[in-house]
Amino acid sequence: MTIRLTGVALAIGMLAAPAARAEDRPLFGFIDNAGYELSVFGAHFPTGLSRRDVDDDAVDGWARLMATTRADFTDELSLKIKVFGILPTTEGDHRGAFSLPRQQSTHAHYADFARLALSYDAGPFAVILGKSDLSAGLSTLYSPADRFETTYAANPMHAFKTGVWQARLDVPLGDDTLSAAVLPFDNRSLTPGVHSRWQGSSGNYLFNRLNLGVGVQPTEPFRDSDPKNWGYLAKYKAARSGYDFFLLAHHGPSAFPIVYQQNPFKTEILYPLAETLAGGASVTVDHWEFHGEASYQNTRLNRDQDFAKYVFGVSYRDSVLAGLLGWEEIQPVLEYAGEAFTDKTLSARTTADSSAARPFRDAVLARLEARISDRWKWTIGGSLNLVDRDSTLAASLEYKHTDNLTLRLDARHFEGNGDTQFGRWRNNDFIELGFEWKF
């Protein structure tokens, strides 16, 4: 435990060390500019698990310290940093500190960078080199196009984006932006450890179900850094009066894994090369907002199905009914997500396509958020997969004690068969209490 605490302390402490004034030594400006956010939560799981090799403690603690800052070397050149440290009570989900750009593991670290990027903004264009955000999509609850950043999901109750290593060019065109990015490394999201209760009944966090036969244990190799394995992205994002839209094209590894038999003695979990086209729009009319987007994937060599994932939805900001109740605002959101296929032909070596790894293939998602006052807010929401009949229901209550300190109570329920998206976690219902403090 001493080693873990030391690693986390070094990760965050380097931003809190004494230093000369930023205006005198610009290189150390990131110290004076740093902002911090501490999140501490404790969860109770009322249901134990029958498997002895699974960590099923009734109480689970999790803490994260996030530091965000930047150093401005010139008016155009800056270094942007976001570093986090994690301290969990579970064993085996985290190891070591700081990943290399060419990572070779999906194991989470006790400390790591979510952003570490040089930015050169020349006005007519901007260049970003390093680990940074790369968002896409416009939908509120689920976006099939927003698939390029990695995610910390070692504790799925507190998943957050951790950026992706890239070289990107942004060209402003009035209120629009044209972007081109190269993603040279096989960056993947960080998943729960092998003994985590979040692995689910399939035994693999990536898939709802896996039927590979007795004794088959697929490996999960990473691609080398040959340019043919890189990701290449072009994106156009536009803002207009009353509506926004985006278009993007991508060539590179798929967002969804398959199981592929390289030879009779070697089975692997792969992210096959694919081309993706995506686009979407949102329109605002008075208190109403309508949105929709779709992402089409064509996979090389028939290693996976060719399909389009789509979502459309609506949200409404209400102050009339809220006023009658003595509240400030009520905002319901409703979305439908689905899939359409253009080719289901598979290579003879594909033993499991990505269908069991793709979320919300035929689903309704909803959320109702009510802001009672400037201090109190409650939220209830959930998702229902219509074909598999599995679902999840979530509720939270927030109290904003000050502008910097928020207390939160969360609860989550999962329902369904053990081989479905949410049913695999049907023994993971929890209630959780914690706080978030910004300083």
Coordinates of C-alpha atoms in Angstrom, one line a residue:
M1 CA 0.0 0.0 0.0
T2 CA 2.9 2.3 0.7
I3 CA 4.1 2.0 -2.9
R4 CA 0.6 2.7 -4.2
L5 CA 0.2 5.8 -2.1
T6 CA 3.7 7.0 -3.1
G7 CA 2.9 6.6 -6.8
V8 CA -0.3 8.6 -6.5
A9 CA 1.3 11.3 -4.5
L10 CA 4.1 11.7 -7.0
A11 CA 1.6 11.9 -9.9
I12 CA -0.4 14.7 -8.4
G13 CA 2.2 16.3 -6.1
M14 CA 4.3 17.4 -9.0
L15 CA 1.6 20.0 -9.7
A16 CA 1.5 21.2 -6.1
A17 CA 5.2 21.7 -5.4
P18 CA 6.4 25.2 -4.7
A19 CA 7.7 27.1 -7.7
A20 CA 8.7 30.5 -9.0
R21 CA 6.0 32.8 -10.3
A22 CA 4.6 31.7 -13.7
E23 CA 5.2 35.1 -15.2
D24 CA 8.9 34.8 -14.3
R25 CA 9.4 31.2 -15.4
P26 CA 6.7 30.2 -18.0
L27 CA 7.8 26.6 -18.0
F28 CA 6.4 26.3 -14.4
G29 CA 3.2 28.2 -15.1
F30 CA 1.3 24.9 -15.0
I31 CA 1.9 24.8 -11.2
D32 CA 0.2 28.1 -10.5
N33 CA -2.5 27.4 -13.0
A34 CA -3.5 24.0 -11.6
G35 CA -7.0 23.2 -10.6
Y36 CA -7.9 20.1 -8.6
E37 CA -11.0 17.9 -8.2
L38 CA -11.2 15.2 -5.5
S39 CA -13.9 12.6 -5.8
V40 CA -14.5 10.1 -2.9
F41 CA -17.2 7.5 -2.9
G42 CA -18.2 4.4 -0.9
A43 CA -20.6 1.8 -2.4
H44 CA -22.6 -1.0 -0.8
F45 CA -23.5 -4.1 -2.8
P46 CA -26.2 -6.1 -1.0
T47 CA -25.8 -9.2 -3.1
G48 CA -22.8 -11.5 -3.0
L49 CA -21.5 -13.6 -5.9
S50 CA -21.3 -17.4 -5.9
R51 CA -17.9 -17.5 -7.7
R52 CA -15.0 -17.8 -5.3
D53 CA -12.5 -16.2 -7.7
V54 CA -14.5 -12.9 -7.8
D55 CA -13.9 -9.9 -5.5
D56 CA -17.5 -9.5 -4.1
D57 CA -16.8 -7.3 -1.0
A58 CA -20.1 -5.8 0.3
V59 CA -18.4 -2.4 0.6
D60 CA -16.3 -0.8 -2.1
G61 CA -14.4 2.5 -1.7
W62 CA -13.0 4.5 -4.6
A63 CA -11.2 7.9 -4.6
R64 CA -9.8 10.0 -7.5
L65 CA -7.7 13.2 -7.5
M66 CA -7.6 15.0 -10.8
A67 CA -5.3 17.9 -11.6
T68 CA -5.8 20.0 -14.7
T69 CA -3.5 22.8 -15.8
R70 CA -1.6 24.4 -18.7
A71 CA 1.7 26.2 -19.3
D72 CA 1.9 28.9 -21.9
F73 CA 5.3 29.2 -23.5
T74 CA 4.3 31.8 -26.0
D75 CA 1.0 33.3 -27.2
E76 CA 0.6 30.4 -29.6
L77 CA 2.4 27.5 -27.9
S78 CA 1.1 25.8 -24.7
L79 CA 1.3 22.5 -22.9
K80 CA -2.0 21.1 -21.5
I81 CA -2.0 18.6 -18.7
K82 CA -4.6 16.5 -17.0
V83 CA -3.3 13.9 -14.6
F84 CA -5.2 11.7 -12.2
G85 CA -4.5 9.4 -9.2
I86 CA -6.8 6.6 -8.2
L87 CA -7.0 4.9 -4.8
P88 CA -9.4 1.9 -4.7
T89 CA -10.2 -0.6 -2.0
T90 CA -10.4 -3.5 -4.4
E91 CA -7.4 -5.6 -5.2
G92 CA -6.1 -6.4 -8.7
D93 CA -7.8 -3.7 -10.8
H94 CA -4.8 -1.3 -10.8
R95 CA -1.1 -1.7 -11.1
G96 CA 1.8 0.7 -11.5
A97 CA 1.7 4.3 -12.7
F98 CA 1.7 6.0 -16.1
S99 CA 1.3 4.2 -19.4
L100 CA 3.4 4.6 -22.5
P101 CA 1.9 5.9 -25.8
R102 CA 2.2 2.4 -27.2
Q103 CA 0.4 0.6 -24.3
Q104 CA 0.4 -3.2 -24.2
S105 CA -2.2 -3.7 -21.5
T106 CA -5.8 -2.7 -20.6
H107 CA -4.9 -2.7 -16.9
A108 CA -5.6 0.5 -15.1
H109 CA -2.8 2.4 -13.3
Y110 CA -2.9 4.1 -10.0
A111 CA -1.8 7.3 -11.7
D112 CA -1.9 8.3 -15.3
F113 CA -2.4 11.2 -17.8
A114 CA -5.8 11.9 -19.3
R115 CA -4.2 14.8 -21.3
L116 CA -0.6 15.6 -22.1
A117 CA -0.5 17.6 -25.3
L118 CA 1.4 20.4 -26.9
S119 CA -1.0 22.9 -28.6
Y120 CA 0.1 25.4 -31.3
D121 CA -2.6 27.9 -32.1
A122 CA -1.6 30.1 -35.0
G123 CA -5.1 31.6 -35.5
P124 CA -5.9 30.2 -39.0
F125 CA -5.0 26.7 -37.7
A126 CA -4.1 24.8 -34.6
V127 CA -1.9 21.8 -34.2
I128 CA -2.3 19.3 -31.2
L129 CA 0.5 16.7 -30.5
G130 CA 0.1 14.3 -27.7
K131 CA -2.6 12.8 -25.6
S132 CA -5.8 14.9 -25.8
D133 CA -9.5 14.7 -26.1
L134 CA -11.1 13.7 -29.5
S135 CA -14.9 13.9 -29.1
A136 CA -17.5 13.4 -31.7
G137 CA -21.3 13.1 -31.9
L138 CA -24.2 15.3 -30.7
S139 CA -26.5 12.9 -28.8
T140 CA -27.3 13.3 -25.2
L141 CA -27.4 9.8 -23.7
Y142 CA -25.7 7.6 -26.2
S143 CA -23.5 8.5 -29.2
P144 CA -22.4 5.8 -31.7
A145 CA -20.0 8.3 -33.3
D146 CA -18.2 9.2 -30.1
R147 CA -15.8 6.3 -30.1
F148 CA -12.3 7.6 -30.6
E149 CA -11.2 8.4 -27.0
T150 CA -10.2 5.8 -24.5
T151 CA -12.1 5.4 -21.2
Y152 CA -11.1 4.5 -17.7
A153 CA -13.6 1.7 -16.8
A154 CA -11.7 -0.3 -14.2
N155 CA -14.6 0.8 -12.0
P156 CA -17.6 1.2 -14.3
M157 CA -19.5 3.1 -11.7
H158 CA -17.0 6.0 -12.2
A159 CA -16.0 5.7 -15.9
F160 CA -14.4 8.8 -17.5
K161 CA -12.7 9.6 -20.7
T162 CA -8.9 9.6 -20.8
G163 CA -8.1 11.0 -24.2
V164 CA -6.1 9.4 -27.0
W165 CA -2.6 9.8 -28.4
Q166 CA -2.8 11.8 -31.6
A167 CA -1.4 14.3 -34.1
R168 CA -4.3 16.7 -35.0
L169 CA -4.8 19.7 -37.2
D170 CA -7.8 22.0 -36.5
V171 CA -8.8 24.6 -39.1
P172 CA -11.5 27.1 -37.9
L173 CA -13.9 28.1 -40.7
G174 CA -16.0 30.8 -39.1
D175 CA -18.2 29.0 -36.5
D176 CA -17.2 25.6 -38.0
T177 CA -14.1 23.5 -37.6
L178 CA -12.4 21.1 -40.0
S179 CA -10.1 18.6 -38.3
A180 CA -7.7 15.9 -39.5
A181 CA -6.1 13.5 -37.0
V182 CA -3.6 10.6 -37.1
L183 CA -3.9 8.1 -34.3
P184 CA -0.6 6.1 -34.4
F185 CA -1.0 3.9 -31.4
D186 CA -3.3 1.0 -30.4
N187 CA -4.8 2.8 -27.4
R188 CA -7.6 0.9 -25.7
S189 CA -9.9 1.6 -22.8
L190 CA -9.0 0.4 -19.3
T191 CA -11.2 -2.5 -18.1
P192 CA -11.8 -4.2 -14.8
G193 CA -9.4 -6.8 -13.5
V194 CA -9.9 -10.5 -14.0
H195 CA -11.3 -10.9 -10.4
S196 CA -13.6 -7.9 -10.6
R197 CA -17.3 -8.3 -10.1
W198 CA -17.8 -6.2 -13.2
Q199 CA -16.3 -8.9 -15.5
G200 CA -19.8 -10.3 -15.6
S201 CA -21.0 -13.8 -16.3
S202 CA -19.2 -14.1 -19.7
G203 CA -15.8 -13.9 -17.9
N204 CA -14.8 -11.1 -20.3
Y205 CA -15.8 -7.4 -19.8
L206 CA -15.8 -6.7 -23.5
F207 CA -18.5 -9.3 -24.4
N208 CA -21.9 -10.0 -23.0
R209 CA -21.5 -13.6 -23.8
L210 CA -18.7 -15.8 -25.3
N211 CA -19.3 -19.4 -26.4
L212 CA -15.8 -20.6 -27.6
G213 CA -15.7 -24.2 -26.5
V214 CA -14.0 -26.0 -23.7
G215 CA -10.4 -25.0 -23.1
V216 CA -10.3 -22.0 -25.6
Q217 CA -8.6 -19.0 -24.0
P218 CA -8.2 -16.2 -26.5
T219 CA -5.3 -13.8 -26.2
E220 CA -5.6 -10.1 -26.8
P221 CA -2.6 -8.9 -28.8
F222 CA -1.9 -5.2 -29.5
R223 CA -1.1 -4.0 -33.0
D224 CA 2.4 -2.8 -33.9
S225 CA 3.0 0.9 -34.9
D226 CA 3.2 0.2 -38.6
P227 CA 1.4 3.1 -40.4
K228 CA -1.0 0.6 -42.0
N229 CA -2.4 -0.1 -38.5
W230 CA -2.8 3.6 -37.6
G231 CA -6.2 5.4 -37.3
Y232 CA -6.9 8.3 -39.7
L233 CA -9.8 10.6 -39.0
A234 CA -11.3 13.6 -40.8
K235 CA -14.1 15.5 -39.1
Y236 CA -16.2 18.6 -39.9
K237 CA -18.2 20.2 -37.1
A238 CA -20.6 23.0 -37.8
A239 CA -22.6 25.5 -35.7
R240 CA -25.5 27.4 -37.1
S241 CA -28.3 29.5 -35.7
G242 CA -30.7 27.0 -34.2
Y243 CA -28.9 23.8 -35.3
D244 CA -25.5 22.0 -35.3
F245 CA -24.2 19.2 -37.4
F246 CA -21.1 17.1 -37.9
L247 CA -19.6 14.7 -40.5
L248 CA -16.6 12.4 -40.1
A249 CA -14.7 9.6 -41.9
H250 CA -12.3 7.2 -40.2
H251 CA -10.0 4.4 -41.3
G252 CA -8.4 2.2 -38.7
P253 CA -9.2 -0.3 -35.9
S254 CA -12.9 -0.9 -35.3
A255 CA -14.4 0.2 -32.0
F256 CA -15.7 -3.3 -31.4
P257 CA -13.8 -6.5 -30.8
I258 CA -14.2 -9.9 -32.5
V259 CA -12.8 -13.3 -31.7
Y260 CA -10.6 -14.6 -34.6
Q261 CA -8.9 -17.9 -35.1
Q262 CA -5.4 -17.3 -36.5
N263 CA -4.8 -21.1 -36.7
P264 CA -6.1 -24.2 -35.0
F265 CA -3.9 -23.4 -31.9
K266 CA -4.2 -19.7 -31.7
T267 CA -7.4 -17.7 -31.0
E268 CA -7.3 -13.9 -30.5
I269 CA -9.5 -11.0 -29.6
L270 CA -9.0 -8.5 -32.4
Y271 CA -10.2 -5.0 -33.4
P272 CA -10.3 -5.5 -37.2
L273 CA -9.5 -2.7 -39.6
A274 CA -12.6 -0.9 -40.9
E275 CA -13.8 2.2 -42.6
T276 CA -16.4 4.3 -40.7
L277 CA -18.6 7.1 -41.9
A278 CA -20.7 9.1 -39.4
G279 CA -22.8 12.2 -39.2
G280 CA -25.5 13.8 -37.2
A281 CA -27.5 16.9 -36.4
S282 CA -29.3 18.7 -33.6
V283 CA -32.0 21.3 -33.9
T284 CA -33.3 23.6 -31.2
V285 CA -36.9 25.0 -31.4
D286 CA -37.9 27.1 -28.4
H287 CA -37.6 24.7 -25.4
W288 CA -37.3 21.6 -27.6
E289 CA -34.2 20.0 -28.9
F290 CA -34.2 17.2 -31.5
H291 CA -31.1 15.2 -32.4
G292 CA -30.0 12.2 -34.4
E293 CA -26.8 10.6 -35.6
A294 CA -25.6 7.4 -37.3
S295 CA -22.3 5.6 -37.7
Y296 CA -21.7 3.1 -40.5
Q297 CA -18.8 0.6 -40.3
N298 CA -17.5 -1.5 -43.2
T299 CA -15.0 -4.1 -42.0
R300 CA -12.1 -5.3 -44.0
L301 CA -11.9 -9.0 -45.1
N302 CA -15.3 -9.8 -43.7
R303 CA -13.9 -10.2 -40.3
D304 CA -17.0 -8.6 -38.8
Q305 CA -20.5 -7.7 -39.9
D306 CA -21.0 -4.4 -41.8
F307 CA -23.6 -2.3 -40.0
A308 CA -24.9 1.1 -39.1
K309 CA -25.5 2.1 -35.5
Y310 CA -27.9 5.0 -35.1
V311 CA -29.8 7.0 -32.5
F312 CA -32.4 9.7 -32.5
G313 CA -34.0 11.6 -29.6
V314 CA -35.6 14.6 -28.1
S315 CA -35.2 16.7 -25.0
Y316 CA -37.3 19.5 -23.4
R317 CA -36.6 22.2 -20.9
D318 CA -39.6 22.9 -18.8
S319 CA -39.9 25.8 -16.4
V320 CA -43.8 26.1 -16.2
L321 CA -44.6 22.8 -14.5
A322 CA -41.4 23.2 -12.5
G323 CA -42.6 26.6 -11.3
L324 CA -45.9 25.2 -10.2
L325 CA -44.0 22.7 -8.1
G326 CA -41.7 25.3 -6.7
W327 CA -38.7 24.0 -8.6
E328 CA -36.4 25.7 -11.1
E329 CA -36.4 23.4 -14.1
I330 CA -37.3 19.9 -15.3
Q331 CA -35.6 18.4 -18.3
P332 CA -36.7 15.0 -19.8
V333 CA -34.6 13.3 -22.5
L334 CA -35.8 10.3 -24.6
E335 CA -33.7 8.4 -27.2
Y336 CA -34.0 5.3 -29.3
A337 CA -30.8 3.5 -30.5
G338 CA -30.7 0.7 -33.1
E339 CA -28.7 -1.1 -35.8
A340 CA -29.1 -1.8 -39.5
F341 CA -27.0 -4.3 -41.4
T342 CA -25.6 -4.2 -45.0
D343 CA -23.7 -7.4 -44.9
K344 CA -23.6 -10.2 -42.3
T345 CA -21.1 -12.4 -44.2
L346 CA -18.2 -13.5 -41.9
S347 CA -14.8 -14.9 -42.5
A348 CA -14.6 -18.6 -41.7
R349 CA -12.0 -17.7 -39.1
T350 CA -14.3 -15.3 -37.2
T351 CA -15.5 -17.4 -34.3
A352 CA -17.4 -14.6 -32.6
D353 CA -18.5 -11.3 -34.3
S354 CA -18.8 -8.1 -32.4
S355 CA -22.6 -8.2 -31.8
A356 CA -22.1 -9.3 -28.2
A357 CA -19.8 -6.3 -27.7
R358 CA -22.0 -3.7 -29.2
P359 CA -24.3 -1.8 -26.8
F360 CA -27.8 -0.6 -27.4
R361 CA -28.6 -2.6 -30.6
D362 CA -32.3 -2.1 -30.1
A363 CA -32.9 0.1 -27.0
V364 CA -34.8 2.9 -25.4
L365 CA -32.9 5.3 -23.2
A366 CA -34.5 7.9 -20.9
R367 CA -33.5 10.4 -18.3
L368 CA -35.5 12.9 -16.2
E369 CA -33.5 15.6 -14.4
A370 CA -35.1 18.0 -12.0
R371 CA -33.3 21.1 -10.6
I372 CA -35.1 21.9 -7.3
S373 CA -33.0 24.9 -6.5
D374 CA -29.5 26.1 -6.9
R375 CA -28.5 23.5 -4.3
W376 CA -30.7 20.5 -4.9
K377 CA -31.0 18.3 -8.0
W378 CA -32.4 14.8 -8.5
T379 CA -32.1 12.5 -11.6
I380 CA -33.7 9.3 -12.6
G381 CA -33.0 7.4 -15.8
G382 CA -32.5 4.0 -17.4
S383 CA -32.1 1.9 -20.5
L384 CA -34.2 -1.0 -21.9
N385 CA -32.9 -3.4 -24.6
L386 CA -36.1 -4.4 -26.4
V387 CA -34.9 -7.7 -27.9
D388 CA -32.9 -9.1 -25.0
R389 CA -35.3 -7.6 -22.4
D390 CA -32.5 -6.5 -20.1
S391 CA -32.5 -3.2 -18.4
T392 CA -30.9 -0.8 -15.9
L393 CA -32.4 1.9 -13.7
A394 CA -30.4 4.6 -12.0
A395 CA -31.3 7.4 -9.6
S396 CA -29.2 10.1 -7.9
L397 CA -29.7 13.0 -5.5
E398 CA -27.2 15.9 -5.5
Y399 CA -26.7 18.6 -2.9
K400 CA -24.4 21.5 -3.8
H401 CA -23.1 22.6 -0.5
T402 CA -20.9 25.3 -2.0
D403 CA -19.9 26.2 -5.6
N404 CA -16.9 23.8 -5.0
L405 CA -18.4 21.0 -2.9
T406 CA -21.1 18.6 -4.1
L407 CA -22.6 15.7 -2.1
R408 CA -24.2 12.8 -4.1
L409 CA -26.3 9.7 -3.4
D410 CA -26.5 7.2 -6.2
A411 CA -28.4 3.9 -6.7
R412 CA -28.3 1.4 -9.6
H413 CA -30.4 -1.7 -10.5
F414 CA -29.7 -4.2 -13.2
E415 CA -32.1 -6.8 -14.7
G416 CA -31.9 -9.5 -17.3
N417 CA -30.4 -12.8 -18.3
G418 CA -26.8 -13.4 -17.6
D419 CA -25.7 -13.2 -21.3
T420 CA -27.1 -9.7 -21.9
Q421 CA -25.6 -6.2 -21.7
F422 CA -27.1 -5.4 -18.2
G423 CA -28.2 -8.8 -17.1
R424 CA -24.6 -10.0 -16.6
W425 CA -24.4 -7.5 -13.7
R426 CA -27.8 -8.5 -12.1
N427 CA -25.9 -9.2 -8.8
N428 CA -24.2 -5.8 -8.9
D429 CA -27.0 -3.6 -7.7
F430 CA -25.5 -0.9 -5.5
I431 CA -26.2 2.2 -3.4
E432 CA -23.4 4.8 -3.2
L433 CA -22.6 7.9 -1.2
G434 CA -19.8 10.4 -1.9
F435 CA -18.6 13.9 -2.6
E436 CA -16.8 15.9 -5.3
W437 CA -14.6 18.8 -4.2
K438 CA -13.0 21.3 -6.5
F439 CA -10.2 23.5 -5.3

